[in-house]
């Protein structure tokens, strides 16, 4: 088979890929992507590929006659998540897999680290050298709230949310979740779209893990931020475009939300004058939630595991289409 | 009974105390302490008290003929933790209780928040707006390490450590602990003093929850920091004096330790020119680990619960002497 890879791996991961795809032929683009998340440019080598790994150009995938399996090196798959693409893939028998199982642990831990840092008020506590007994010290201690017995709403219930629920287990929280297609095995309270406003008003934490697609754009808008309980915290480790950032900045400036913790923004990074950068209690990490030691090697091993399954005609892991 | 309280509570907690101690007589000092942690000055009202709550002057306690029970409004009890004081309390039949069960959840969560922030590299990630694909971004993602499967050594195994072990359970870590008097019910690997250096070399995280007393002063000294694995992280939520801070600053400056996370220092706060304040990757919170919403009311309720037990001749909770 001919396997096209446009993913920009570290040297050791690239070597692992070269060795692992044998005896198949590995096709590389003239210009590799800048990261495993970045969109690639169309490339002439793509046309003959039966398998593609990376983030290939959507039009090239749609135009290919040879492609049978597309493996994405990310958990997100926004650019392929359209009705048109799904229909085309179904008509051609094209399988699409992503790398969500590579990222679920790191993403869940990142969201959880945000929640712990918020509940212990780490940004404020790390920034002061106030002495015991001062009003600032008493206020800081009083502002620290245990997760124990609090409520959280998770928007988007997939592998990351399932792992987050495990990490939250020792805190005996009430956990609500919104899921497009509930399966009944979530082990938490699933809320319907109609119950969403009441749920937003009931919880102390809203964790957004929604993927980005036509329906999720600005899902968290001004009305939904207004529905949240005063003093609640908002977290986003999904995609920046699912949030109306002006509405979020306003809610923070008004002091309605205690804090926002964002690993994703729209665009990334935000321009220097963006209102979120000056909003109070807005904490932003630069899309590092999925990152972890040996990530490139893990991505390659995940693909190679699927390649062995593909060769054997077995079901692929992390199949999304 | 006459009950002396020198604790500086919030108005609502002070009211709760006044109501709760009835029908007993509440004696208040001329000068209340600046916080629930601060040492009090000797006070003439103390001499007739049968019960004392707060942080009363040690010499006053030793000199009292009337005192039968001393209840401390902290988890730490350094100033009473001497062989002389224990002998005197035993000879007089003086019971001493502390408030460790008021603080165990918040302290364990604070230490855990430190560990999560370290593993997701939050200080670095929150301080940069680097774009995807840059060397800085790739390095930051690669530096993020899951707690899953890592090793931690806990120095001092009491109620806080036991709760921390529960919080760490979803990460399937190897957990070692040093305990003065092991009971066999810890549920983790207990290491002896003789095994300590080997344990320090084996773990990714060292969490210090040691109390301060004559034996624990500078327990973590230059030799023990040198025994730690290069790249490991050190946490202190016990007492600042159990650490040789110059040795810690040196280990950080040499890059031997990945980071230090300290809620306690010696003194508090550190003077502006202290070497730890300019040491790389040294993150300090101002003794807020035990703080939590409604802490003063919880402290008062904990004392009142014990007062009811004391009246009824039942065993006291959190008895330490």
Coordinates of N, CA, C and O in Angstrom, one line a residue, chain B residues 214-276:
Chain B
X214 N 11.4 19.2 67.4 CA 12.9 19.2 67.5 C 13.5 18.3 66.5 O 14.6 18.5 66.0
X215 N 12.9 17.1 66.3 CA 13.5 16.1 65.4 C 13.3 16.5 63.9 O 14.0 16.0 63.1
X216 N 12.3 17.3 63.6 CA 12.0 17.5 62.1 C 12.6 18.7 61.6 O 12.5 19.0 60.4
X217 N 13.3 19.5 62.4 CA 13.9 20.8 61.9 C 14.9 20.5 60.8 O 15.8 19.6 61.0
X218 N 14.8 21.1 59.7 CA 15.7 20.9 58.5 C 15.8 19.4 58.1 O 16.8 19.0 57.7
X219 N 14.6 18.7 58.3 CA 14.6 17.3 57.9 C 15.0 17.2 56.4 O 15.8 16.3 56.0
X220 N 14.5 18.0 55.6 CA 14.9 18.0 54.2 C 16.1 19.0 54.1 O 15.9 20.2 54.0
X221 N 17.3 18.4 54.1 CA 18.5 19.2 54.1 C 19.2 18.9 52.7 O 18.7 18.3 51.8
X222 N 20.4 19.5 52.6 CA 21.1 19.4 51.3 C 21.3 17.9 50.9 O 21.2 17.6 49.7
X223 N 21.7 17.1 51.8 CA 21.9 15.7 51.5 C 20.6 15.0 50.9 O 20.7 14.2 50.0
X224 N 19.5 15.3 51.6 CA 18.2 14.7 51.1 C 17.8 15.3 49.8 O 17.2 14.5 48.9
X225 N 17.9 16.6 49.6 CA 17.6 17.1 48.3 C 18.5 16.5 47.2 O 18.1 16.2 46.1
X226 N 19.8 16.3 47.6 CA 20.7 15.7 46.6 C 20.4 14.2 46.3 O 20.6 13.7 45.2
X227 N 19.7 13.6 47.3 CA 19.3 12.2 47.0 C 18.1 12.1 46.1 O 17.9 11.0 45.5
X228 N 17.4 13.2 45.9 CA 16.2 13.2 45.1 C 16.6 13.0 43.6 O 17.7 13.5 43.2
X229 N 15.8 12.4 42.8 CA 16.0 12.1 41.4 C 16.0 13.5 40.7 O 15.2 14.4 41.0
X230 N 16.9 13.7 39.8 CA 16.9 14.9 38.9 C 15.6 15.0 38.2 O 15.1 14.1 37.6
X231 N 15.0 16.2 38.3 CA 13.8 16.4 37.6 C 12.5 16.2 38.4 O 11.4 16.4 38.0
X232 N 12.8 15.7 39.7 CA 11.6 15.5 40.6 C 11.1 16.8 41.1 O 11.8 17.8 41.0
X233 N 9.9 16.8 41.7 CA 9.3 18.0 42.3 C 9.2 17.8 43.8 O 8.9 16.7 44.2
X234 N 9.3 18.9 44.5 CA 9.2 18.9 45.9 C 8.0 19.9 46.3 O 7.8 20.9 45.8
X235 N 7.2 19.4 47.3 CA 6.1 20.1 47.8 C 6.1 20.2 49.3 O 6.5 19.3 50.0
X236 N 5.8 21.4 49.9 CA 5.7 21.5 51.3 C 4.4 22.1 51.8 O 4.2 23.3 51.5
X237 N 3.6 21.4 52.5 CA 2.4 22.0 53.1 C 2.4 21.7 54.6 O 1.3 21.9 55.2
X238 N 3.6 21.3 55.1 CA 3.7 21.1 56.6 C 4.1 22.3 57.3 O 3.2 23.2 57.6
X239 N 5.3 22.4 57.6 CA 5.9 23.6 58.3 C 7.2 24.0 57.6 O 8.0 23.1 57.3
X240 N 7.4 25.3 57.4 CA 8.6 25.8 56.7 C 9.9 25.3 57.4 O 10.9 25.1 56.7
X241 N 10.0 25.2 58.7 CA 11.2 25.0 59.4 C 11.7 23.5 59.2 O 12.9 23.2 59.5
X242 N 10.9 22.7 58.6 CA 11.3 21.3 58.3 C 12.2 21.2 57.1 O 12.7 20.2 56.7
X243 N 12.4 22.4 56.4 CA 13.2 22.4 55.2 C 14.4 23.3 55.4 O 14.3 24.5 55.9
X244 N 15.6 22.9 54.9 CA 16.7 23.8 54.8 C 16.5 24.6 53.5 O 16.8 24.1 52.4
X245 N 16.1 25.8 53.7 CA 15.6 26.6 52.5 C 16.8 27.0 51.6 O 16.6 27.1 50.4
X246 N 18.0 27.2 52.2 CA 19.2 27.5 51.4 C 19.5 26.3 50.5 O 19.8 26.5 49.3
X247 N 19.4 25.1 51.1 CA 19.7 23.9 50.3 C 18.7 23.7 49.2 O 19.0 23.4 48.0
X248 N 17.4 24.0 49.5 CA 16.4 23.9 48.4 C 16.6 24.9 47.3 O 16.5 24.6 46.1
X249 N 16.9 26.2 47.7 CA 17.2 27.2 46.7 C 18.3 26.8 45.8 O 18.3 27.0 44.6
X250 N 19.4 26.2 46.4 CA 20.5 25.7 45.6 C 20.1 24.6 44.6 O 20.5 24.7 43.4
X251 N 19.4 23.7 45.1 CA 18.9 22.6 44.2 C 18.1 23.1 43.0 O 18.2 22.6 41.9
X252 N 17.3 24.1 43.3 CA 16.5 24.7 42.2 C 17.4 25.5 41.2 O 17.2 25.4 40.0
X253 N 18.3 26.3 41.8 CA 19.2 27.0 40.9 C 20.1 26.1 40.1 O 20.4 26.4 38.9
X254 N 20.5 25.0 40.6 CA 21.3 24.0 39.8 C 20.4 23.2 38.8 O 21.0 22.5 38.0
X255 N 19.1 23.4 38.9 CA 18.2 22.7 38.0 C 18.1 21.2 38.4 O 17.6 20.4 37.6
X256 N 18.5 20.8 39.5 CA 18.4 19.4 39.9 C 16.9 19.1 40.2 O 16.5 18.0 39.8
X257 N 16.2 20.0 40.8 CA 14.7 19.8 41.0 C 14.0 20.5 39.9 O 14.3 21.6 39.5
X258 N 12.9 19.9 39.4 CA 12.1 20.5 38.4 C 11.3 21.7 39.0 O 11.1 22.7 38.3
X259 N 10.9 21.6 40.2 CA 10.1 22.7 40.8 C 10.0 22.4 42.3 O 10.1 21.3 42.8
X260 N 9.7 23.5 43.0 CA 9.2 23.4 44.4 C 7.9 24.2 44.6 O 7.8 25.2 44.0
X261 N 7.0 23.6 45.3 CA 5.7 24.2 45.6 C 5.5 24.3 47.1 O 5.4 23.2 47.7
X262 N 5.5 25.5 47.6 CA 5.6 25.6 49.1 C 4.4 26.5 49.5 O 4.2 27.6 49.1
X263 N 3.7 25.9 50.5 CA 2.6 26.7 51.1 C 3.1 27.3 52.4 O 2.5 28.2 53.0
X264 N 4.3 26.7 52.9 CA 4.8 27.2 54.2 C 6.3 27.5 54.0 O 7.0 26.8 53.2
X265 N 6.8 28.5 54.6 CA 8.2 28.9 54.6 C 8.6 29.3 56.0 O 7.8 29.4 56.9
X266 N 9.9 29.6 56.2 CA 10.4 30.1 57.5 C 11.3 31.2 57.2 O 12.4 31.1 56.7
X267 N 10.9 32.5 57.6 CA 9.6 32.9 58.2 C 8.5 33.0 57.1 O 8.8 32.9 55.9
X268 N 7.3 33.4 57.5 CA 6.2 33.7 56.6 C 5.8 35.1 56.9 O 5.5 35.5 58.0
X269 N 5.7 35.9 55.8 CA 6.2 35.7 54.5 C 7.7 35.8 54.5 O 8.3 36.3 55.4
X270 N 8.4 35.2 53.4 CA 9.8 35.4 53.3 C 10.2 36.8 53.0 O 9.4 37.6 52.4
X271 N 11.3 37.3 53.5 CA 11.8 38.7 53.2 C 12.0 38.8 51.7 O 12.4 37.8 51.0
X272 N 11.9 40.0 51.2 CA 12.0 40.3 49.8 C 13.2 39.8 49.1 O 13.2 39.4 48.0
X273 N 14.3 39.7 49.9 CA 15.6 39.4 49.2 C 15.9 37.9 49.4 O 17.0 37.4 49.1
X274 N 15.0 37.1 49.9 CA 15.3 35.7 50.2 C 15.5 34.9 48.9 O 14.9 35.1 47.9
X275 N 16.6 34.0 48.9 CA 17.0 33.3 47.7 C 15.8 32.4 47.1 O 15.8 32.2 45.8
X276 N 14.9 31.9 47.9 CA 13.8 31.1 47.3 C 12.9 32.0 46.4 O 12.3 31.5 45.4

